[in-house]
Coordinates of C-alpha atoms and ligand atoms in Angstrom, one line a residue:
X1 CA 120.4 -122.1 102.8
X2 CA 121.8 -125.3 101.3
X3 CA 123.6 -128.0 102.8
X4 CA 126.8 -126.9 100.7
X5 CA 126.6 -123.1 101.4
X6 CA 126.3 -124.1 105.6
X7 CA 129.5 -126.2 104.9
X8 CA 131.1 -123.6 103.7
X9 CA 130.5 -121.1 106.4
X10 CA 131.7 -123.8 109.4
X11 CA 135.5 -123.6 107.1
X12 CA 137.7 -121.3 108.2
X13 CA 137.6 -118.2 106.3
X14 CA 140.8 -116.6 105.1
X15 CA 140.9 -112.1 104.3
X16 CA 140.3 -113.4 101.1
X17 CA 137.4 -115.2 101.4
X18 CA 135.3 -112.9 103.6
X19 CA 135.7 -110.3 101.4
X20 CA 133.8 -112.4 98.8
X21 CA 131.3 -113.5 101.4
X22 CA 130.6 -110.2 102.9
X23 CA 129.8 -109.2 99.1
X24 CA 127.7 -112.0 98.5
X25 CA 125.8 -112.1 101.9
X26 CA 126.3 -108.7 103.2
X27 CA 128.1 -107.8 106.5
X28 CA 125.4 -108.7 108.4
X29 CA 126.8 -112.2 108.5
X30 CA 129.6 -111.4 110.5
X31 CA 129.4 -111.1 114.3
X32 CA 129.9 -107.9 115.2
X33 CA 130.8 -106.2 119.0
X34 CA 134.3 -105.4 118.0
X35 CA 134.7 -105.1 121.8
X36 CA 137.4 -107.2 124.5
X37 CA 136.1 -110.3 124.8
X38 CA 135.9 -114.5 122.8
X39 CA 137.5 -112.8 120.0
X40 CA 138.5 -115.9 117.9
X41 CA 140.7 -116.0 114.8
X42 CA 139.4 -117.6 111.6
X43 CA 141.3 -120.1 109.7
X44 CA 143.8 -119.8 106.9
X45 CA 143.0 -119.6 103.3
X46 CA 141.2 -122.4 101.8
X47 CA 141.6 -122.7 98.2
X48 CA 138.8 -122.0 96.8
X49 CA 139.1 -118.4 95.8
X50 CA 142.9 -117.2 95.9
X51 CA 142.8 -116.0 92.7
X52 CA 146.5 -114.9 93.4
X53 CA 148.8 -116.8 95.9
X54 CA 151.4 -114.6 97.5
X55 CA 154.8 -115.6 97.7
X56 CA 155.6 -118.6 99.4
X57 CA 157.7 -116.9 101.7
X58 CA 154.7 -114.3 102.6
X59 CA 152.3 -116.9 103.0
X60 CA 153.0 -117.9 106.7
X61 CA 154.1 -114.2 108.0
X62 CA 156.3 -114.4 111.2
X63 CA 156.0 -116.4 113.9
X64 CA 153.9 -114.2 116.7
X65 CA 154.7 -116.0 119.1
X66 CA 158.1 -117.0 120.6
X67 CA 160.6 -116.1 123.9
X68 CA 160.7 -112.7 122.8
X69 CA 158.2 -110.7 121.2
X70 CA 158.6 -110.1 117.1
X71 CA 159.3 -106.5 115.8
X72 CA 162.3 -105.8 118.1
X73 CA 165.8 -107.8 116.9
X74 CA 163.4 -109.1 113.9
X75 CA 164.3 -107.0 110.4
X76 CA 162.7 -104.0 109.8
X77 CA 159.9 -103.9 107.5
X78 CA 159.0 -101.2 105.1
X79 CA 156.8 -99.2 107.6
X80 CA 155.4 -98.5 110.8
X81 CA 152.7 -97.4 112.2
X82 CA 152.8 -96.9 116.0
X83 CA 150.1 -96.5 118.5
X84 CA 150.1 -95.2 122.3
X85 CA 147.1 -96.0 124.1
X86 CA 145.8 -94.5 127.5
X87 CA 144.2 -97.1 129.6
X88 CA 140.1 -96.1 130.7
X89 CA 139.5 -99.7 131.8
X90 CA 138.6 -99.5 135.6
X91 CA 140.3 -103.1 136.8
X92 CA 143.5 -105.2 136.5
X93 CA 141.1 -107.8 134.9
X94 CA 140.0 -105.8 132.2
X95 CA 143.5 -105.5 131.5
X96 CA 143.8 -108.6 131.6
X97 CA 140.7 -109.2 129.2
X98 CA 142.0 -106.3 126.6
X99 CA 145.3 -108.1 126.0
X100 CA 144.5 -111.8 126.1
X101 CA 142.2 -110.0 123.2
X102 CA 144.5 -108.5 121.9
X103 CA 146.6 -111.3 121.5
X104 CA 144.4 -113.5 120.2
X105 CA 143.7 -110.2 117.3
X106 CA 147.6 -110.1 116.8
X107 CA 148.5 -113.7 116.0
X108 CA 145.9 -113.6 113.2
X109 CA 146.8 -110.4 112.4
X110 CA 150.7 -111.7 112.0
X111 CA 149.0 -114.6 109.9
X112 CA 147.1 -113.2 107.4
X113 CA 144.1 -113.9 109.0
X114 CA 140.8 -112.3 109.3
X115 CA 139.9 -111.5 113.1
X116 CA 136.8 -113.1 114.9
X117 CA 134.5 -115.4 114.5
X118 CA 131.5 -116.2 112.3
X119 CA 128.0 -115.9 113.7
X120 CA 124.9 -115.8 111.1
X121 CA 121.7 -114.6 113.9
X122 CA 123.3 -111.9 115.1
X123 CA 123.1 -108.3 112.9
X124 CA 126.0 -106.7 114.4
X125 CA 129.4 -104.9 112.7
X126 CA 131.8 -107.7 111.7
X127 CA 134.6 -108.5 113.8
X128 CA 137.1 -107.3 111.6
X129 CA 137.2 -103.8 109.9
X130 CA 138.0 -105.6 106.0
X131 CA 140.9 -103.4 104.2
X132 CA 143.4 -105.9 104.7
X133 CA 140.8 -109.0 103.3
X134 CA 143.1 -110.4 100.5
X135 CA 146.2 -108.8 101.4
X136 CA 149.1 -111.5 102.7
X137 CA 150.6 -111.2 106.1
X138 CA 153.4 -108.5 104.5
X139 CA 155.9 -109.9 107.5
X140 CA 153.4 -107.9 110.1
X141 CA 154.9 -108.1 114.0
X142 CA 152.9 -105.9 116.7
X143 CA 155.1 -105.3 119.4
X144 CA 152.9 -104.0 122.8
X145 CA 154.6 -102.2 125.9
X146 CA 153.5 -100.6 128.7
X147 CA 154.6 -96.9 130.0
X148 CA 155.3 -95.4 133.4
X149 CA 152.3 -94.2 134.1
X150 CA 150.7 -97.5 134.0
X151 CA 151.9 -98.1 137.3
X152 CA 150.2 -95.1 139.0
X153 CA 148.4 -97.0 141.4
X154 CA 145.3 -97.5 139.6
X155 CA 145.6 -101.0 138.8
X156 CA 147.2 -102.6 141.6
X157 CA 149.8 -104.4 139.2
X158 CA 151.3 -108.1 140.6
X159 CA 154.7 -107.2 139.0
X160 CA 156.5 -104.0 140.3
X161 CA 157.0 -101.2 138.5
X162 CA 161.0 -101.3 137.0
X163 CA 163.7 -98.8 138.1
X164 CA 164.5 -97.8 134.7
X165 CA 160.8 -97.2 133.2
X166 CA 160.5 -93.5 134.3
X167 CA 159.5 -90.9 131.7
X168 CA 163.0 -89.6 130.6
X169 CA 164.9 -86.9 131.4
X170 CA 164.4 -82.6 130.0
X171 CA 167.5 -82.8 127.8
X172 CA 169.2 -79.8 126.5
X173 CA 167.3 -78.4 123.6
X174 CA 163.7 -80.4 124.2
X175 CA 161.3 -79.1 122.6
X176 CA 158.3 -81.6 123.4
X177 CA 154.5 -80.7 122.2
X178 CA 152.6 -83.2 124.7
X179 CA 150.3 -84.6 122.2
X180 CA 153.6 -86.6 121.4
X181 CA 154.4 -88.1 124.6
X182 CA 154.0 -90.9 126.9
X183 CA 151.4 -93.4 127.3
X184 CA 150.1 -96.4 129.7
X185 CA 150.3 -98.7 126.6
X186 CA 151.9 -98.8 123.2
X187 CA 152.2 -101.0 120.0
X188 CA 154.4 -101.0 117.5
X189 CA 153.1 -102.8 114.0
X190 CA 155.3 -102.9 111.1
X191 CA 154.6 -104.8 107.9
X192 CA 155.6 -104.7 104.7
X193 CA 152.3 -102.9 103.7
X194 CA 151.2 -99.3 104.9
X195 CA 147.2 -100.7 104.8
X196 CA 147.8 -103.7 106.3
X197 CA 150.1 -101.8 109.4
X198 CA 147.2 -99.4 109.6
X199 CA 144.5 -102.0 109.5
X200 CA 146.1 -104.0 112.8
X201 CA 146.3 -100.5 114.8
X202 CA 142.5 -99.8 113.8
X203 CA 141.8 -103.0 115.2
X204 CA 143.2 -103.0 117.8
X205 CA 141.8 -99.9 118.9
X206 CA 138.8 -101.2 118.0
X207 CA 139.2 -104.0 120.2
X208 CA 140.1 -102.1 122.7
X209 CA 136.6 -99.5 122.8
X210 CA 135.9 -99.2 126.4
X211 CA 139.0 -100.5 127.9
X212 CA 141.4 -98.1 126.1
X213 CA 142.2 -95.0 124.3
X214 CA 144.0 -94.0 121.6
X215 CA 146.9 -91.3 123.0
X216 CA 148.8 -90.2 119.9
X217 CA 150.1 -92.6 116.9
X218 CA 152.6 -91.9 114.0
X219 CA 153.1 -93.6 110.7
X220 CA 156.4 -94.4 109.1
X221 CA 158.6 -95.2 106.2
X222 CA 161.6 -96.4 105.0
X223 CA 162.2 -97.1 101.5
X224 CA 160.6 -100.0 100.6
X225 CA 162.4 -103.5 99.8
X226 CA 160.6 -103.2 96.3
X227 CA 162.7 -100.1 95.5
X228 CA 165.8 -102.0 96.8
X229 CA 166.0 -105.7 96.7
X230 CA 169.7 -105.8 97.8
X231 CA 168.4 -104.9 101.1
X232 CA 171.1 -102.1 101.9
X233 CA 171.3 -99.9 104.8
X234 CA 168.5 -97.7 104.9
X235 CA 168.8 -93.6 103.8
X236 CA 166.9 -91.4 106.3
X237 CA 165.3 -87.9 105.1
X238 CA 168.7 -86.2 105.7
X239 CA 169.9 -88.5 102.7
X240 CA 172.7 -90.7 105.2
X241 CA 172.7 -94.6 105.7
X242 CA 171.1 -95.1 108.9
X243 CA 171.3 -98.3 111.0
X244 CA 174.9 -99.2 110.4
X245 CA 176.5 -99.0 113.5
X246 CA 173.6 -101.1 115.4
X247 CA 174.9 -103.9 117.4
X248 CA 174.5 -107.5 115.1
X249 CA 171.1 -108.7 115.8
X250 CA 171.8 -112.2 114.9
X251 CA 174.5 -112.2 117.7
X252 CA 172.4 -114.1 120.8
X253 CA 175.0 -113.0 123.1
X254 CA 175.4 -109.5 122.5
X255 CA 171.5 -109.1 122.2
X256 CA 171.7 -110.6 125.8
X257 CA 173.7 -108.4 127.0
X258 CA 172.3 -105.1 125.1
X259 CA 168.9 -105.4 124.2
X260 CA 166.8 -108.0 126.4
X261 CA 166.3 -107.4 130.2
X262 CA 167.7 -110.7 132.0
X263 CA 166.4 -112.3 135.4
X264 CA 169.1 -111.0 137.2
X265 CA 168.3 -107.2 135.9
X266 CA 164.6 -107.5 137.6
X267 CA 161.8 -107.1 138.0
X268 CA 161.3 -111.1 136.8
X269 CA 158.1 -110.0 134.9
X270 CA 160.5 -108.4 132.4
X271 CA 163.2 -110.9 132.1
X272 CA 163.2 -111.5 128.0
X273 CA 161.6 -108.1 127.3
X274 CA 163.2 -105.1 126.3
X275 CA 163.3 -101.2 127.3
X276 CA 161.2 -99.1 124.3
X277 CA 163.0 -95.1 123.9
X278 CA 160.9 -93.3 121.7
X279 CA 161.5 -90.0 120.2
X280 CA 159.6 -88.2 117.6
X281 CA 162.5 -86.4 115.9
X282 CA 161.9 -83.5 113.5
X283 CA 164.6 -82.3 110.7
X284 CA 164.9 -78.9 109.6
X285 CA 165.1 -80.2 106.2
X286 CA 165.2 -76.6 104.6
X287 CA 167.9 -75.4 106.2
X288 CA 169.7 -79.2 105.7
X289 CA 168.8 -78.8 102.1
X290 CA 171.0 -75.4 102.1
X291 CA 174.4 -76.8 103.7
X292 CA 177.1 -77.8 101.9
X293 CA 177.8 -81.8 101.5
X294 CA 181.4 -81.2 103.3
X295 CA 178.6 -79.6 106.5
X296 CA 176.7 -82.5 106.5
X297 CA 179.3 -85.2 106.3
X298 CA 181.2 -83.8 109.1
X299 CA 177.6 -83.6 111.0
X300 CA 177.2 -87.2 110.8
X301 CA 180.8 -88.2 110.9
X302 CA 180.1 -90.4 107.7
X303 CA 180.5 -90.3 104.0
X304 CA 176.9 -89.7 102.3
X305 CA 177.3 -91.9 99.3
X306 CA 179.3 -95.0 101.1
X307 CA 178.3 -94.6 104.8
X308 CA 181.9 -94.9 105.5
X309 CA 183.3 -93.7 108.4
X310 CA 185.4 -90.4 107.0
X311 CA 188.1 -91.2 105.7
X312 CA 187.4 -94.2 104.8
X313 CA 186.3 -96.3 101.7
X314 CA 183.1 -99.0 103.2
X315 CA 180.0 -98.4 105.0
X316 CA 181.4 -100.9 107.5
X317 CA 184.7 -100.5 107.6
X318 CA 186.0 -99.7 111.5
X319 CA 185.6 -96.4 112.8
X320 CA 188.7 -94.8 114.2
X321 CA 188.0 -92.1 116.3
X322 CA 191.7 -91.1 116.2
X323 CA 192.4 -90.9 113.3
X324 CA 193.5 -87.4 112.4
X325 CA 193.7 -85.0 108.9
X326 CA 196.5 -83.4 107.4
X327 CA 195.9 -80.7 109.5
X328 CA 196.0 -82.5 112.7
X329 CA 192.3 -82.5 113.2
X330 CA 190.3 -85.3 113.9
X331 CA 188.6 -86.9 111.0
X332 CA 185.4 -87.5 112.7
X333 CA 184.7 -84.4 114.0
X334 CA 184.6 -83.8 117.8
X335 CA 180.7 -82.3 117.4
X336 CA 179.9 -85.3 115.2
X337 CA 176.9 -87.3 115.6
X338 CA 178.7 -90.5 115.0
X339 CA 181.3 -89.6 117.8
X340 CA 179.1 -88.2 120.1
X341 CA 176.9 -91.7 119.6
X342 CA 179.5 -93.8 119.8
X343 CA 181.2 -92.3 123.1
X344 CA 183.7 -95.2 124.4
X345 CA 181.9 -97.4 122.6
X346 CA 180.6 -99.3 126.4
X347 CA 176.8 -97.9 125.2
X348 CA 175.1 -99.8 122.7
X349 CA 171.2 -99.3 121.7
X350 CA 169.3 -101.0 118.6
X351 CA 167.8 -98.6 116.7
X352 CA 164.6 -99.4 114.6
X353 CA 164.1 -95.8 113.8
X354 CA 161.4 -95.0 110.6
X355 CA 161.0 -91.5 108.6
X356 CA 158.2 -90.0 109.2
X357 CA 155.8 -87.2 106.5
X358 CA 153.0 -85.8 108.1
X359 CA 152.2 -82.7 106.1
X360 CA 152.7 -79.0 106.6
X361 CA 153.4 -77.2 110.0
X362 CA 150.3 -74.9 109.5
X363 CA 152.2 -71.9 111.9
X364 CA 155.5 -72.4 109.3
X365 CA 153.8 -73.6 106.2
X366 CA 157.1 -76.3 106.4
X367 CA 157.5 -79.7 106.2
X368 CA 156.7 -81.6 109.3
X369 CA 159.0 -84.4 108.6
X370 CA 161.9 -86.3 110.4
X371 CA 162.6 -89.5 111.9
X372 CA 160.7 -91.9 114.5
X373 CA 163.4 -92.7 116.4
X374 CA 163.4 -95.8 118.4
X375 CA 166.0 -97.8 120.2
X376 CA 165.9 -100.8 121.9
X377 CA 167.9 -101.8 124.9
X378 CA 168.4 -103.8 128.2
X379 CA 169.0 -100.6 130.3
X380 CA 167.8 -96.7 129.6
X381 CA 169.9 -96.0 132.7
X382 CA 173.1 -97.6 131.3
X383 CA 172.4 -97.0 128.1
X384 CA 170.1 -94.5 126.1
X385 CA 170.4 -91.8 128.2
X386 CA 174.2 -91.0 128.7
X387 CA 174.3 -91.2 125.0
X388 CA 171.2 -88.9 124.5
X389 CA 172.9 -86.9 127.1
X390 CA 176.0 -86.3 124.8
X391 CA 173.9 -86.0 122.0
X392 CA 171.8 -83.2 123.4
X393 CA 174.7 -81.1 124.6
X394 CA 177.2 -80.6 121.8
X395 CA 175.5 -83.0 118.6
X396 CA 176.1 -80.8 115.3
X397 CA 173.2 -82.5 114.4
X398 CA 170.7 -80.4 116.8
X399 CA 171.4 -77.5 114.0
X400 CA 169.0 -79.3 112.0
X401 CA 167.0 -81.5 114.4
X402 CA 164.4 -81.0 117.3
X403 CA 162.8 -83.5 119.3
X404 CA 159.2 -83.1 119.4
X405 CA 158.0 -86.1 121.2
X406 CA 159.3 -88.3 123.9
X407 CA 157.9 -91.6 125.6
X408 CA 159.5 -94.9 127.0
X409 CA 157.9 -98.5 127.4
X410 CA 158.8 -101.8 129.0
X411 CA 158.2 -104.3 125.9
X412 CA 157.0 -107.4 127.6
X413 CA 159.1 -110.8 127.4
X414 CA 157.2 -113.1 124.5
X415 CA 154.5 -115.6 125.1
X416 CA 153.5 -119.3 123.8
X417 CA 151.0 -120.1 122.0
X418 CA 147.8 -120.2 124.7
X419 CA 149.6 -117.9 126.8
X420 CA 149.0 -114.1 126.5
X421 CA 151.5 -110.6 126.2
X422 CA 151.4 -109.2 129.2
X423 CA 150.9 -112.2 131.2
X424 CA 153.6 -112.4 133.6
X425 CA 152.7 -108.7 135.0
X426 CA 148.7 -108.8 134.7
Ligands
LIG501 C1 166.9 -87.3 113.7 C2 167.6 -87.9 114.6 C3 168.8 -88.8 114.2 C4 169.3 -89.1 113.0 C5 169.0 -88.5 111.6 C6 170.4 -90.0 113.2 C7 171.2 -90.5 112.2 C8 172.3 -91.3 112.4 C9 173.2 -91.7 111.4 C10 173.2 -91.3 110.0 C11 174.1 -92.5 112.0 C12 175.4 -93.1 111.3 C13 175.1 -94.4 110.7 C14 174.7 -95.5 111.7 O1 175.5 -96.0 112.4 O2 173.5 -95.7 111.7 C15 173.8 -92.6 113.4 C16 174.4 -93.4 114.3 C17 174.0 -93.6 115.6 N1 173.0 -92.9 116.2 FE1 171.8 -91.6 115.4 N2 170.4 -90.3 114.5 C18 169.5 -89.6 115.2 C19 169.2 -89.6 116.5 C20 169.8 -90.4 117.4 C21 169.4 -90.5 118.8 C22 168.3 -89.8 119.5 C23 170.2 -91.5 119.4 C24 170.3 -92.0 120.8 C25 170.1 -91.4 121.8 C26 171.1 -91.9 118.3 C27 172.1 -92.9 118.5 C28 173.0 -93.3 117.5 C29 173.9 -94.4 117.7 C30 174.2 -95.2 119.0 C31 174.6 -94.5 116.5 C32 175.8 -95.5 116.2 C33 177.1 -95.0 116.7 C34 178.1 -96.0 116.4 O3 178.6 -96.2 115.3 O4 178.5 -96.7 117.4 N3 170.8 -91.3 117.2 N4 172.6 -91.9 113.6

């Protein structure tokens, strides 16, 4: 090999660039494992080959690290693609191991970058599975949690288990299949990109061979910011804007007091984190697709076209529960889901909810499609479960909804750069 060529390989090595060099050289050249343990990510891109820079403002992706972990008050990307993980690793250090890993993986992962590290003797599967080499960071966050059943006993955890991380309660009209529930671990990864979402959960599953399984995972969508650069409120499969009631994200105080678990809430390991509800929602969309637009605006409580409240004009224009029709009925009808949701208005959630298509239901030859709901909050005591409760007992929305999966994780607080998720429990 010549003196140039050993150069090269000691540079760090953007997606971009190991493509090429696994073409020239053959994958041999990368070390291989794929298993917890001195994962290392490779550099940035050097310029050598980027035939096409991305956008400036993709270049960087967002910040992995920070106070609070990305992917939760952050903006939504385009999709999802969400993993829960059953933990076979025998020890609290393995756990340890897996997510100082997997934090390591995720930082690059949020950067662009290729993950592990370069090692010519050794004839072993790269470190990093390749469909995302050449791809920019497409604003990827991973976002990891850990379910109730994690603190079973078999780990011995330093941090006790929180009041409010208990696997919800039956609600009226449940209909849960269990291969969509619960898990000891889960990660969220959005990204502006479907390959590059998929390509951080195959990693990380990867990365986590031996340690930890994968339990069930489910893709999303929204519409993508291609197909609407204004950025508007996003439609779900039922055809309504969906997000604009959340709580104002750029608020700090309000997301202190609705979406992030603070000291005083306990346990400490969770001050900065945030309670994970997660509900795999499906819609009857053929027998949605058969009622009449006034049915489904009085379902929601909402306009279709504007989003507005009924009755009134804007999207965001105040909702006023009181207001009544000609007839003396109230506008937003008592069964709505926009009432029923909004209650007294003392419950707030932050919903980062995606649709969801995964092909036919082979017993009804119908769409299995509907809506990966997920809500963020400071309290599922206080908060997502009186309003779920509501929901399940008298929403008009059940008619064409059934909730098919169910789980709940504590998102861990965020770390600094050297530190690890997870590392104020393990
Ligand atoms: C397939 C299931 C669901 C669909 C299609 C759906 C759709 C919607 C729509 C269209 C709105 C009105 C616009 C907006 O503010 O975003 C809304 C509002 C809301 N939904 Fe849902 N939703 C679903 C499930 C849930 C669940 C399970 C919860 C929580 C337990 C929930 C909580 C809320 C809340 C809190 C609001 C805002 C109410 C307010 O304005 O204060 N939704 N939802």
């Amino acid at each position: 090999m010549t003196e140039n060529k050993q150069d090269s390989l000691k540079k760090p090595l953007s997606r971009r660039e190991m493509l090429k060099l696994t073409g020239v050289a053959g994958l041999g050249l990368l070390i291989g494992g794929g298993g917890a343990g001195g994962l290392m990510a490779l550099g940035r891109k050097g310029s050598s080959v980027a035939a096409v820079e991305p956008a400036a403002a993709d270049k960087q992706g967002l910040p992995f690290y920070g106070k609070h972990q990305a992917g939760i008050i952050t903006p939504a990307q385009d999709f999802i693609c969400f993993a829960a993980f059953d933990v076979t690793a025998g020890s609290v250090e393995e756990l340890r191991r897996l997510f100082r890993d997997w934090t390591a993986a995720s930082a690059a992962m949020a950067s662009g970058q290729m993950i592990g590290e370069h090692n010519t003797t050794l004839n072993t599967p790269p470190t990093d599975t390749g469909e995302a080499a050449g791809l920019t960071p497409s604003r990827t966050t991973l976002t990891f949690g850990v379910g109730p059943s994690l603190f079973d006993g078999r780990f011995g955890l330093k941090g006790p288990k929180p009041r409010g991380l208990r696997d919800l309660p039956a609600f009226a009209g449940d209909a849960l299949d269990p291969q969509w529930c619960g898990g000891d671990l889960c990660v969220q990864v959005c990204a502006d990109d479907m390959q590059v979402a998929f390509h951080a959960i195959r990693n990380l599953a990867r990365i986590a061979r031996g340690h930890a399984v994968l339990r069930w995972t489910q893709e999303g969508f929204q519409r993508t910011g291609r197909a609407d650069p204004a950025g508007g409120t996003p439609r779900n499969l039922l055809g309504f804007k969906d997000g604009t009631g959340n709580p104002d994200t750029t608020d700090a105080v309000l997301m202190d007091r609705t979406v992030w678990a603070q000291p005083s809430d306990g346990p400490g390991w969770m001050a900065g984190g945030s309670y994970m509800a997660v509900r795999r929602v499906r819609m009857r969309v053929e027998v949605w697709d058969r009622s009449t637009l006034k049915d489904q605006e009085a379902t929601f409580g909402r306009h279709r076209d504007s989003g507005a409240p009924i009755g009134s004009r804007g999207e965001f224009d105040p909702v006023d529960l009181q207001a009544k029709s000609t007839d003396g009925q109230p506008l937003i009808p008592a069964t709505s889901h926009l009432r029923l949701a909004k209650g007294d208005g003392s419950q707030q959630i932050l919903r980062r909810s995606y649709s969801y298509s995964s092909g036919l239901d082979p017993k009804t030859g119908q769409l299995d499609a509907g809506l990966l709901f997920i809500s963020y909050q400071r309290d599922m005591d206080k908060q997502f479960i009186p309003i779920q409760t509501r929901l399940a007992k008298s929403d008009k929305l059940n008619e064409y909804t059934v909730h098919v999966g169910s789980a709940v994780f504590a998102c861990f607080p965020g770390c600094k750069q050297g530190g690890y998720i997870g590392e104020t429990l393990f």
